[in-house]
Amino acid sequence: MTIPHEGAIKSADRVLPHPPRRLPLLGDILDLHVTESSQWAMRDAQRYGTMFERNVLGTRVTYVSGPEEVAAVNDEKVWTRLLGVPLRDLRSVAGDGLFTAHNSEPSWAAAHAILAPAFTQSSMRRYHDSMIAKTALLIDYWTAAGPDAWLNIPADTNKLTLEVIGDVAFGHDFRSFENAAPHELIVRISRVLKYVNRAAYSHPFVEATVFRRARNQHRDDTAVARSLVDDIVRARRVDPSAGRGDLLDLMLSTADPATGERLSHDNIRNQILTFLVAGQETSAGVLAFALHFLSLRPDVVARIRSEFAEVCPTGDLQFDEVGRLRYIRRVVDETLRLWPVAPGYFRKAREDTRVAGHPFEKGEWVFVVLLQLHRHTDWGADADEFDPDRFERGRVPGNLAHLYKPFGTGLRACIGRQFAYHEIVVALAMVVQAFDLTPDPGYTLRVEETITLKPRGLLLQLSPR
């Protein structure tokens, strides 16, 4: 918890563990790993403890990863969300979308009020058939490849989640399974995320010289992605009947209950780009990680199939049956524990305060290292191991609310949580029923970081059952 003030709060009095190779003026720049920043923060937390800092060119960055410290900075009375690097730079693409808007921007509150009802558990019923149909397309796609093919799992789960969000959010068919190559919009967005993740820690002069070509490509990718989404919105305005009450229809036809105003065209575009970045990319990553773990654990696969046979004896997964697939839900939870695809978040002090005795002045910020919080010893001595039963009733830690935050915290926590769970559970259930999974015996899990996480180079063989 946040410790009451004892004397004056001065950040200069805060002394925290830090990397040992600190240089004059440059600080801990030798310890800065841009392409794997979240994984490096996890490793440093394991070295230096639940609170440590880096000083980069005079900027102090505090990392927290213990449940008590995280509970303190999650206290909404004292701390608030900060749009930190690199999310701040993602605004160049998604603007004031739900994921990238500042707390002070009225467009965020308006969009949240309009869209929140579409992401409730009861609303999932409207999306269920689409999720089933799109997963069936993925299964057909993999079946056609043949049992000897080594399939690029992250690329193909991206295709699935793009088709799902395209259909239920804005009624668009990207025809991802008709082409081996990913859709242009995904190519552009993936490059945008990689660039933003790297350039966020760079300097404008370096980007204008050393990385000029990459910067220019990023600008082109941003313009094209926005143009492609604008085309989708314009087509809907021409033919509103195509909406079927989807998210785009809500944004075009519903007014903010607080102001009576509707969302602007730019904000609608930003929300769609947000769905693609914060919804499509993240769900695809969770599916890919889960399939990696399942390929190594035939015992877990057997339990999934046993549960499915009991819950869904006809083989056709109905909406009301998804919530009864509790073991698959534990598989998803355990996957998100080990590899939360949004690997951390920033918090900013609303007032002078202390955390674990350390002083923070108003306006200072910290980064919550979810990768390490989710591996804290409160999870047990085997916290690095994949064990879905960790989420079985009676085994979950008593402080779970402070120990497990894959969807963020507070009012700005992920609005699409129920949507993601339903989509992922449906996909895993259907894929495991359809295929036996064979891993590459020489593969070791490597994790690629853009703004989200996903397995790098994950190939599986899938044999129809």
GROMACS .gro file of C-alpha atoms in nm:
model
  465
    1MET     CA    1   0.000   0.000   0.000
    2THR     CA    2   0.103   0.365  -0.027
    3ILE     CA    3   0.282   0.461   0.292
    4PRO     CA    4   0.166   0.785   0.463
    5HIS     CA    5   0.395   1.084   0.430
    6GLU     CA    6   0.672   1.112   0.687
    7GLY     CA    7   0.845   1.445   0.646
    8ALA     CA    8   0.910   1.629   0.322
    9ILE     CA    9   0.885   1.435  -0.004
   10LYS     CA   10   1.194   1.487  -0.217
   11SER     CA   11   1.271   1.262  -0.511
   12ALA     CA   12   1.641   1.336  -0.454
   13ASP     CA   13   1.611   1.133  -0.134
   14ARG     CA   14   1.496   0.824  -0.326
   15VAL     CA   15   1.776   0.570  -0.339
   16LEU     CA   16   1.703   0.251  -0.531
   17PRO     CA   17   1.907  -0.039  -0.667
   18HIS     CA   18   2.028   0.018  -1.023
   19PRO     CA   19   2.253  -0.145  -1.284
   20PRO     CA   20   2.618  -0.138  -1.181
   21ARG     CA   21   2.769   0.025  -1.493
   22ARG     CA   22   2.629   0.375  -1.436
   23LEU     CA   23   2.822   0.639  -1.629
   24PRO     CA   24   2.855   1.014  -1.563
   25LEU     CA   25   2.592   1.212  -1.758
   26LEU     CA   26   2.490   0.905  -1.963
   27GLY     CA   27   2.365   0.710  -1.661
   28ASP     CA   28   2.258   0.351  -1.725
   29ILE     CA   29   2.257   0.373  -2.102
   30LEU     CA   30   2.469   0.059  -2.126
   31ASP     CA   31   2.181  -0.131  -1.967
   32LEU     CA   32   1.922  -0.003  -2.214
   33HIS     CA   33   1.790  -0.280  -2.440
   34VAL     CA   34   1.540  -0.123  -2.675
   35THR     CA   35   1.426  -0.425  -2.877
   36GLU     CA   36   1.357  -0.639  -2.567
   37SER     CA   37   1.287  -0.371  -2.310
   38SER     CA   38   1.013  -0.558  -2.120
   39GLN     CA   39   1.208  -0.882  -2.098
   40TRP     CA   40   1.516  -0.692  -1.988
   41ALA     CA   41   1.312  -0.514  -1.721
   42MET     CA   42   1.200  -0.858  -1.597
   43ARG     CA   43   1.558  -0.982  -1.578
   44ASP     CA   44   1.671  -0.667  -1.398
   45ALA     CA   45   1.382  -0.704  -1.149
   46GLN     CA   46   1.511  -1.053  -1.076
   47ARG     CA   47   1.857  -0.908  -1.013
   48TYR     CA   48   1.773  -0.591  -0.821
   49GLY     CA   49   1.440  -0.660  -0.651
   50THR     CA   50   1.080  -0.543  -0.665
   51MET     CA   51   1.180  -0.175  -0.701
   52PHE     CA   52   1.479  -0.056  -0.900
   53GLU     CA   53   1.563   0.227  -1.134
   54ARG     CA   54   1.749   0.319  -1.447
   55ASN     CA   55   1.881   0.667  -1.513
   56VAL     CA   56   1.901   0.733  -1.886
   57LEU     CA   57   2.053   1.065  -1.987
   58GLY     CA   58   1.927   1.222  -1.664
   59THR     CA   59   1.577   1.073  -1.677
   60ARG     CA   60   1.499   0.844  -1.385
   61VAL     CA   61   1.279   0.544  -1.465
   62THR     CA   62   1.148   0.344  -1.168
   63TYR     CA   63   1.035  -0.017  -1.216
   64VAL     CA   64   0.799  -0.193  -0.974
   65SER     CA   65   0.712  -0.563  -0.979
   66GLY     CA   66   0.612  -0.673  -0.628
   67PRO     CA   67   0.244  -0.713  -0.539
   68GLU     CA   68   0.261  -0.463  -0.252
   69GLU     CA   69   0.437  -0.200  -0.460
   70VAL     CA   70   0.205  -0.258  -0.756
   71ALA     CA   71  -0.101  -0.233  -0.529
   72ALA     CA   72   0.032   0.103  -0.409
   73VAL     CA   73   0.078   0.255  -0.754
   74ASN     CA   74  -0.258   0.114  -0.866
   75ASP     CA   75  -0.434   0.320  -0.596
   76GLU     CA   76  -0.645   0.554  -0.810
   77LYS     CA   77  -0.666   0.812  -0.532
   78VAL     CA   78  -0.293   0.867  -0.535
   79TRP     CA   79  -0.178   0.745  -0.877
   80THR     CA   80  -0.320   0.766  -1.229
   81ARG     CA   81  -0.254   0.619  -1.572
   82LEU     CA   82   0.032   0.765  -1.772
   83LEU     CA   83   0.058   0.732  -2.147
   84GLY     CA   84   0.424   0.643  -2.143
   85VAL     CA   85   0.680   0.556  -2.406
   86PRO     CA   86   0.619   0.396  -2.654
   87LEU     CA   87   0.238   0.426  -2.634
   88ARG     CA   88   0.274   0.802  -2.647
   89ASP     CA   89   0.441   0.768  -2.987
   90LEU     CA   90   0.169   0.533  -3.108
   91ARG     CA   91  -0.058   0.837  -3.109
   92SER     CA   92   0.101   0.920  -3.444
   93VAL     CA   93  -0.112   0.634  -3.576
   94ALA     CA   94  -0.408   0.582  -3.342
   95GLY     CA   95  -0.446   0.938  -3.213
   96ASP     CA   96  -0.706   0.969  -2.939
   97GLY     CA   97  -0.825   0.609  -2.959
   98LEU     CA   98  -0.928   0.429  -2.641
   99PHE     CA   99  -0.580   0.281  -2.597
  100THR     CA  100  -0.375   0.594  -2.671
  101ALA     CA  101  -0.592   0.884  -2.551
  102HIS     CA  102  -0.480   1.094  -2.256
  103ASN     CA  103  -0.703   1.087  -1.949
  104SER     CA  104  -0.782   1.455  -2.004
  105GLU     CA  105  -0.912   1.412  -2.360
  106PRO     CA  106  -1.295   1.424  -2.370
  107SER     CA  107  -1.297   1.200  -2.678
  108TRP     CA  108  -1.185   0.907  -2.462
  109ALA     CA  109  -1.480   0.936  -2.222
  110ALA     CA  110  -1.724   0.976  -2.510
  111ALA     CA  111  -1.595   0.672  -2.700
  112HIS     CA  112  -1.583   0.465  -2.382
  113ALA     CA  113  -1.945   0.549  -2.297
  114ILE     CA  114  -2.060   0.466  -2.650
  115LEU     CA  115  -1.864   0.143  -2.689
  116ALA     CA  116  -1.864  -0.006  -2.337
  117PRO     CA  117  -2.204  -0.182  -2.377
  118ALA     CA  118  -2.071  -0.363  -2.685
  119PHE     CA  119  -1.800  -0.535  -2.479
  120THR     CA  120  -2.008  -0.681  -2.198
  121GLN     CA  121  -2.039  -1.056  -2.148
  122SER     CA  122  -2.398  -1.049  -2.267
  123SER     CA  123  -2.291  -0.881  -2.591
  124MET     CA  124  -2.067  -1.175  -2.675
  125ARG     CA  125  -2.375  -1.366  -2.788
  126ARG     CA  126  -2.395  -1.141  -3.096
  127TYR     CA  127  -2.033  -1.215  -3.187
  128HIS     CA  128  -2.023  -1.586  -3.114
  129ASP     CA  129  -2.131  -1.716  -3.455
  130SER     CA  130  -1.875  -1.497  -3.630
  131MET     CA  131  -1.597  -1.627  -3.405
  132ILE     CA  132  -1.702  -1.984  -3.482
  133ALA     CA  133  -1.716  -1.919  -3.858
  134LYS     CA  134  -1.380  -1.743  -3.875
  135THR     CA  135  -1.209  -2.014  -3.669
  136ALA     CA  136  -1.356  -2.273  -3.910
  137LEU     CA  137  -1.186  -2.083  -4.194
  138LEU     CA  138  -0.854  -2.106  -4.009
  139ILE     CA  139  -0.902  -2.480  -3.960
  140ASP     CA  140  -0.978  -2.526  -4.330
  141TYR     CA  141  -0.671  -2.317  -4.416
  142TRP     CA  142  -0.445  -2.531  -4.199
  143THR     CA  143  -0.603  -2.855  -4.320
  144ALA     CA  144  -0.537  -2.759  -4.682
  145ALA     CA  145  -0.170  -2.701  -4.600
  146GLY     CA  146  -0.130  -3.072  -4.517
  147PRO     CA  147   0.001  -3.251  -4.206
  148ASP     CA  148   0.367  -3.220  -4.310
  149ALA     CA  149   0.364  -2.842  -4.347
  150TRP     CA  150   0.537  -2.630  -4.087
  151LEU     CA  151   0.287  -2.355  -4.019
  152ASN     CA  152   0.375  -2.001  -3.913
  153ILE     CA  153   0.151  -1.986  -3.606
  154PRO     CA  154   0.182  -1.615  -3.512
  155ALA     CA  155   0.116  -1.507  -3.872
  156ASP     CA  156  -0.190  -1.730  -3.898
  157THR     CA  157  -0.339  -1.635  -3.561
  158ASN     CA  158  -0.303  -1.276  -3.679
  159LYS     CA  159  -0.514  -1.366  -3.981
  160LEU     CA  160  -0.782  -1.518  -3.758
  161THR     CA  161  -0.809  -1.226  -3.519
  162LEU     CA  162  -0.804  -0.977  -3.808
  163GLU     CA  163  -1.100  -1.157  -3.965
  164VAL     CA  164  -1.290  -1.168  -3.634
  165ILE     CA  165  -1.240  -0.802  -3.547
  166GLY     CA  166  -1.300  -0.700  -3.908
  167ASP     CA  167  -1.635  -0.875  -3.911
  168VAL     CA  168  -1.774  -0.793  -3.569
  169ALA     CA  169  -1.629  -0.442  -3.540
  170PHE     CA  170  -1.681  -0.294  -3.882
  171GLY     CA  171  -1.834  -0.558  -4.109
  172HIS     CA  172  -1.530  -0.597  -4.334
  173ASP     CA  173  -1.396  -0.917  -4.488
  174PHE     CA  174  -1.019  -0.898  -4.529
  175ARG     CA  175  -1.012  -1.236  -4.710
  176SER     CA  176  -0.701  -1.329  -4.512
  177PHE     CA  177  -0.732  -1.702  -4.576
  178GLU     CA  178  -0.749  -1.660  -4.952
  179ASN     CA  179  -0.388  -1.541  -4.966
  180ALA     CA  180  -0.066  -1.675  -4.823
  181ALA     CA  181   0.063  -1.324  -4.760
  182PRO     CA  182  -0.088  -1.115  -4.479
  183HIS     CA  183  -0.326  -0.832  -4.565
  184GLU     CA  184  -0.163  -0.500  -4.644
  185LEU     CA  185  -0.323  -0.336  -4.342
  186ILE     CA  186  -0.160  -0.591  -4.111
  187VAL     CA  187   0.177  -0.554  -4.283
  188ARG     CA  188   0.158  -0.179  -4.235
  189ILE     CA  189   0.043  -0.194  -3.873
  190SER     CA  190   0.306  -0.456  -3.781
  191ARG     CA  191   0.580  -0.236  -3.923
  192VAL     CA  192   0.437   0.065  -3.740
  193LEU     CA  193   0.447  -0.120  -3.408
  194LYS     CA  194   0.805  -0.236  -3.460
  195TYR     CA  195   0.919   0.113  -3.554
  196VAL     CA  196   0.741   0.282  -3.264
  197ASN     CA  197   0.878   0.030  -3.014
  198ARG     CA  198   1.236   0.095  -3.126
  199ALA     CA  199   1.224   0.467  -3.209
  200ALA     CA  200   1.048   0.561  -2.885
  201TYR     CA  201   1.384   0.544  -2.706
  202SER     CA  202   1.579   0.713  -2.984
  203HIS     CA  203   1.653   1.078  -3.061
  204PRO     CA  204   1.498   1.281  -3.347
  205PHE     CA  205   1.843   1.349  -3.492
  206VAL     CA  206   1.925   0.978  -3.497
  207GLU     CA  207   1.592   0.902  -3.666
  208ALA     CA  208   1.650   1.175  -3.926
  209THR     CA  209   1.995   1.043  -4.014
  210VAL     CA  210   2.079   0.684  -3.920
  211PHE     CA  211   1.718   0.560  -3.942
  212ARG     CA  212   1.592   0.802  -4.206
  213ARG     CA  213   1.473   0.527  -4.440
  214ALA     CA  214   1.287   0.350  -4.158
  215ARG     CA  215   1.134   0.681  -4.045
  216ASN     CA  216   1.011   0.756  -4.396
  217GLN     CA  217   0.869   0.404  -4.426
  218HIS     CA  218   0.691   0.456  -4.095
  219ARG     CA  219   0.533   0.776  -4.218
  220ASP     CA  220   0.416   0.602  -4.535
  221ASP     CA  221   0.282   0.305  -4.335
  222THR     CA  222   0.089   0.539  -4.108
  223ALA     CA  223  -0.065   0.727  -4.399
  224VAL     CA  224  -0.165   0.408  -4.582
  225ALA     CA  225  -0.313   0.243  -4.270
  226ARG     CA  226  -0.522   0.552  -4.202
  227SER     CA  227  -0.633   0.567  -4.566
  228LEU     CA  228  -0.739   0.202  -4.568
  229VAL     CA  229  -0.949   0.255  -4.256
  230ASP     CA  230  -1.097   0.576  -4.397
  231ASP     CA  231  -1.212   0.373  -4.698
  232ILE     CA  232  -1.393   0.130  -4.466
  233VAL     CA  233  -1.570   0.413  -4.283
  234ARG     CA  234  -1.667   0.589  -4.608
  235ALA     CA  235  -1.813   0.268  -4.748
  236ARG     CA  236  -2.029   0.230  -4.437
  237ARG     CA  237  -2.155   0.586  -4.462
  238VAL     CA  238  -2.261   0.512  -4.821
  239ASP     CA  239  -2.440   0.192  -4.716
  240PRO     CA  240  -2.542   0.216  -4.347
  241SER     CA  241  -2.755  -0.099  -4.377
  242ALA     CA  242  -2.437  -0.309  -4.381
  243GLY     CA  243  -2.377  -0.234  -4.014
  244ARG     CA  244  -2.587  -0.500  -3.841
  245GLY     CA  245  -2.539  -0.313  -3.514
  246ASP     CA  246  -2.161  -0.364  -3.508
  247LEU     CA  247  -1.910  -0.133  -3.340
  248LEU     CA  248  -1.876   0.095  -3.638
  249ASP     CA  249  -2.254   0.130  -3.652
  250LEU     CA  250  -2.253   0.226  -3.284
  251MET     CA  251  -1.987   0.490  -3.339
  252LEU     CA  252  -2.165   0.638  -3.639
  253SER     CA  253  -2.515   0.642  -3.496
  254THR     CA  254  -2.483   0.680  -3.117
  255ALA     CA  255  -2.433   1.005  -2.930
  256ASP     CA  256  -2.233   1.049  -2.614
  257PRO     CA  257  -2.494   1.033  -2.333
  258ALA     CA  258  -2.309   1.306  -2.142
  259THR     CA  259  -2.284   1.565  -2.420
  260GLY     CA  260  -2.525   1.453  -2.693
  261GLU     CA  261  -2.244   1.476  -2.948
  262ARG     CA  262  -2.132   1.203  -3.184
  263LEU     CA  263  -1.776   1.093  -3.245
  264SER     CA  264  -1.581   1.277  -3.513
  265HIS     CA  265  -1.463   1.101  -3.829
  266ASP     CA  266  -1.102   1.117  -3.709
  267ASN     CA  267  -1.192   0.966  -3.374
  268ILE     CA  268  -1.387   0.682  -3.537
  269ARG     CA  269  -1.085   0.606  -3.753
  270ASN     CA  270  -0.864   0.615  -3.444
  271GLN     CA  271  -1.093   0.372  -3.262
  272ILE     CA  272  -1.078   0.124  -3.552
  273LEU     CA  273  -0.699   0.148  -3.559
  274THR     CA  274  -0.706   0.094  -3.183
  275PHE     CA  275  -0.913  -0.223  -3.225
  276LEU     CA  276  -0.655  -0.348  -3.474
  277VAL     CA  277  -0.356  -0.264  -3.254
  278ALA     CA  278  -0.488  -0.330  -2.903
  279GLY     CA  279  -0.740  -0.602  -2.987
  280GLN     CA  280  -0.634  -0.792  -3.294
  281GLU     CA  281  -0.259  -0.800  -3.222
  282THR     CA  282  -0.298  -0.895  -2.856
  283SER     CA  283  -0.548  -1.178  -2.907
  284ALA     CA  284  -0.332  -1.321  -3.185
  285GLY     CA  285  -0.032  -1.319  -2.952
  286VAL     CA  286  -0.219  -1.499  -2.672
  287LEU     CA  287  -0.338  -1.768  -2.916
  288ALA     CA  288   0.012  -1.820  -3.051
  289PHE     CA  289   0.166  -1.850  -2.703
  290ALA     CA  290  -0.110  -2.089  -2.594
  291LEU     CA  291  -0.061  -2.314  -2.897
  292HIS     CA  292   0.312  -2.321  -2.826
  293PHE     CA  293   0.249  -2.443  -2.472
  294LEU     CA  294  -0.015  -2.693  -2.584
  295SER     CA  295   0.220  -2.841  -2.844
  296LEU     CA  296   0.457  -2.929  -2.558
  297ARG     CA  297   0.190  -3.057  -2.318
  298PRO     CA  298  -0.019  -3.347  -2.457
  299ASP     CA  299  -0.154  -3.399  -2.106
  300VAL     CA  300  -0.310  -3.051  -2.110
  301VAL     CA  301  -0.448  -3.115  -2.460
  302ALA     CA  302  -0.608  -3.439  -2.340
  303ARG     CA  303  -0.782  -3.255  -2.056
  304ILE     CA  304  -0.910  -2.989  -2.295
  305ARG     CA  305  -1.058  -3.257  -2.518
  306SER     CA  306  -1.213  -3.440  -2.225
  307GLU     CA  307  -1.376  -3.123  -2.097
  308PHE     CA  308  -1.499  -3.034  -2.445
  309ALA     CA  309  -1.658  -3.377  -2.490
  310GLU     CA  310  -1.840  -3.338  -2.158
  311VAL     CA  311  -1.955  -2.979  -2.211
  312CYS     CA  312  -2.023  -2.999  -2.582
  313PRO     CA  313  -2.133  -3.356  -2.669
  314THR     CA  314  -2.267  -3.257  -3.013
  315GLY     CA  315  -1.931  -3.110  -3.118
  316ASP     CA  316  -2.094  -2.780  -3.219
  317LEU     CA  317  -1.983  -2.522  -2.964
  318GLN     CA  318  -2.279  -2.313  -2.854
  319PHE     CA  319  -2.257  -1.973  -2.687
  320ASP     CA  320  -2.378  -2.092  -2.345
  321GLU     CA  321  -2.122  -2.374  -2.348
  322VAL     CA  322  -1.819  -2.147  -2.380
  323GLY     CA  323  -1.845  -2.027  -2.021
  324ARG     CA  324  -1.844  -2.388  -1.902
  325LEU     CA  325  -1.506  -2.461  -2.062
  326ARG     CA  326  -1.336  -2.371  -1.737
  327TYR     CA  327  -1.016  -2.567  -1.796
  328ILE     CA  328  -0.953  -2.391  -2.129
  329ARG     CA  329  -1.011  -2.063  -1.949
  330ARG     CA  330  -0.739  -2.164  -1.703
  331VAL     CA  331  -0.510  -2.240  -1.997
  332VAL     CA  332  -0.570  -1.887  -2.126
  333ASP     CA  333  -0.516  -1.734  -1.783
  334GLU     CA  334  -0.191  -1.923  -1.736
  335THR     CA  335  -0.072  -1.819  -2.081
  336LEU     CA  336  -0.146  -1.455  -1.994
  337ARG     CA  337   0.033  -1.496  -1.663
  338LEU     CA  338   0.357  -1.610  -1.822
  339TRP     CA  339   0.338  -1.389  -2.128
  340PRO     CA  340   0.099  -1.097  -2.081
  341VAL     CA  341   0.096  -0.968  -2.437
  342ALA     CA  342   0.071  -0.612  -2.306
  343PRO     CA  343   0.374  -0.657  -2.078
  344GLY     CA  344   0.342  -0.354  -1.851
  345TYR     CA  345   0.195  -0.010  -1.794
  346PHE     CA  346   0.291   0.330  -1.658
  347ARG     CA  347   0.150   0.508  -1.351
  348LYS     CA  348   0.196   0.871  -1.246
  349ALA     CA  349   0.172   1.017  -0.894
  350ARG     CA  350  -0.120   1.256  -0.845
  351GLU     CA  351   0.044   1.395  -0.531
  352ASP     CA  352   0.356   1.362  -0.320
  353THR     CA  353   0.361   1.012  -0.178
  354ARG     CA  354   0.575   0.716  -0.076
  355VAL     CA  355   0.586   0.359  -0.206
  356ALA     CA  356   0.753   0.101   0.016
  357GLY     CA  357   0.907   0.394   0.204
  358HIS     CA  358   1.055   0.556  -0.107
  359PRO     CA  359   0.951   0.917  -0.183
  360PHE     CA  360   0.784   1.017  -0.511
  361GLU     CA  361   0.698   1.374  -0.594
  362LYS     CA  362   0.376   1.467  -0.770
  363GLY     CA  363   0.409   1.399  -1.143
  364GLU     CA  364   0.678   1.131  -1.114
  365TRP     CA  365   0.603   0.799  -1.278
  366VAL     CA  366   0.681   0.430  -1.259
  367PHE     CA  367   0.659   0.131  -1.491
  368VAL     CA  368   0.481  -0.184  -1.370
  369VAL     CA  369   0.677  -0.489  -1.491
  370LEU     CA  370   0.400  -0.744  -1.545
  371LEU     CA  371   0.640  -1.009  -1.670
  372GLN     CA  372   0.798  -1.019  -1.325
  373LEU     CA  373   0.485  -0.948  -1.118
  374HIS     CA  374   0.332  -1.256  -1.283
  375ARG     CA  375   0.638  -1.459  -1.182
  376HIS     CA  376   0.652  -1.337  -0.821
  377THR     CA  377   0.718  -1.600  -0.556
  378ASP     CA  378   0.357  -1.564  -0.435
  379TRP     CA  379   0.271  -1.778  -0.738
  380GLY     CA  380   0.480  -2.060  -0.592
  381ALA     CA  381   0.828  -2.200  -0.633
  382ASP     CA  382   0.746  -2.309  -0.989
  383ALA     CA  383   0.628  -1.968  -1.109
  384ASP     CA  384   0.825  -2.000  -1.434
  385GLU     CA  385   0.643  -2.321  -1.530
  386PHE     CA  386   0.323  -2.351  -1.735
  387ASP     CA  387   0.054  -2.497  -1.507
  388PRO     CA  388  -0.311  -2.415  -1.583
  389ASP     CA  389  -0.419  -2.569  -1.253
  390ARG     CA  390  -0.252  -2.272  -1.085
  391PHE     CA  391  -0.586  -2.097  -1.152
  392GLU     CA  392  -0.799  -2.374  -1.004
  393ARG     CA  393  -1.024  -2.263  -0.721
  394GLY     CA  394  -0.839  -2.313  -0.396
  395ARG     CA  395  -0.494  -2.272  -0.553
  396VAL     CA  396  -0.505  -1.910  -0.666
  397PRO     CA  397  -0.306  -1.676  -0.442
  398GLY     CA  398  -0.506  -1.479  -0.190
  399ASN     CA  399  -0.366  -1.154  -0.326
  400LEU     CA  400  -0.462  -1.237  -0.687
  401ALA     CA  401  -0.613  -0.891  -0.743
  402HIS     CA  402  -0.269  -0.735  -0.692
  403LEU     CA  403  -0.070  -1.019  -0.849
  404TYR     CA  404  -0.238  -1.060  -1.188
  405LYS     CA  405  -0.296  -0.764  -1.419
  406PRO     CA  406  -0.284  -0.879  -1.784
  407PHE     CA  407  -0.552  -0.630  -1.885
  408GLY     CA  408  -0.419  -0.330  -1.694
  409THR     CA  409  -0.587  -0.159  -1.402
  410GLY     CA  410  -0.851   0.097  -1.311
  411LEU     CA  411  -1.093   0.274  -1.540
  412ARG     CA  412  -0.843   0.253  -1.826
  413ALA     CA  413  -0.815  -0.127  -1.807
  414CYS     CA  414  -0.881  -0.309  -2.135
  415ILE     CA  415  -1.241  -0.257  -2.246
  416GLY     CA  416  -1.227  -0.571  -2.462
  417ARG     CA  417  -1.142  -0.822  -2.191
  418GLN     CA  418  -1.460  -1.031  -2.225
  419PHE     CA  419  -1.435  -1.018  -2.603
  420ALA     CA  420  -1.077  -1.147  -2.594
  421TYR     CA  421  -1.155  -1.432  -2.355
  422HIS     CA  422  -1.451  -1.550  -2.562
  423GLU     CA  423  -1.261  -1.530  -2.890
  424ILE     CA  424  -0.954  -1.712  -2.758
  425VAL     CA  425  -1.146  -1.988  -2.576
  426VAL     CA  426  -1.355  -2.058  -2.888
  427ALA     CA  427  -1.046  -2.073  -3.110
  428LEU     CA  428  -0.845  -2.297  -2.878
  429ALA     CA  429  -1.135  -2.537  -2.825
  430MET     CA  430  -1.197  -2.576  -3.198
  431VAL     CA  431  -0.830  -2.604  -3.298
  432VAL     CA  432  -0.750  -2.867  -3.035
  433GLN     CA  433  -1.054  -3.068  -3.142
  434ALA     CA  434  -0.944  -3.051  -3.504
  435PHE     CA  435  -0.569  -3.116  -3.485
  436ASP     CA  436  -0.285  -3.292  -3.313
  437LEU     CA  437  -0.005  -3.041  -3.252
  438THR     CA  438   0.358  -3.130  -3.322
  439PRO     CA  439   0.634  -2.889  -3.212
  440ASP     CA  440   0.965  -2.834  -3.384
  441PRO     CA  441   1.202  -3.032  -3.158
  442GLY     CA  442   1.476  -2.774  -3.211
  443TYR     CA  443   1.265  -2.473  -3.122
  444THR     CA  444   1.319  -2.270  -2.805
  445LEU     CA  445   1.064  -2.002  -2.729
  446ARG     CA  446   1.186  -1.657  -2.828
  447VAL     CA  447   0.965  -1.358  -2.771
  448GLU     CA  448   0.935  -1.069  -3.014
  449GLU     CA  449   0.853  -0.728  -2.871
  450THR     CA  450   0.680  -0.457  -3.065
  451ILE     CA  451   0.438  -0.282  -2.833
  452THR     CA  452   0.285  -0.622  -2.768
  453LEU     CA  453   0.451  -0.962  -2.733
  454LYS     CA  454   0.432  -1.270  -2.955
  455PRO     CA  455   0.644  -1.580  -3.018
  456ARG     CA  456   0.916  -1.531  -3.275
  457GLY     CA  457   0.963  -1.801  -3.539
  458LEU     CA  458   0.707  -2.041  -3.393
  459LEU     CA  459   0.631  -2.322  -3.640
  460LEU     CA  460   0.404  -2.618  -3.570
  461GLN     CA  461   0.282  -2.918  -3.767
  462LEU     CA  462  -0.093  -2.971  -3.736
  463SER     CA  463  -0.233  -3.313  -3.826
  464PRO     CA  464  -0.611  -3.347  -3.869
  465ARG     CA  465  -0.760  -3.586  -3.614
   0.00000   0.00000   0.00000
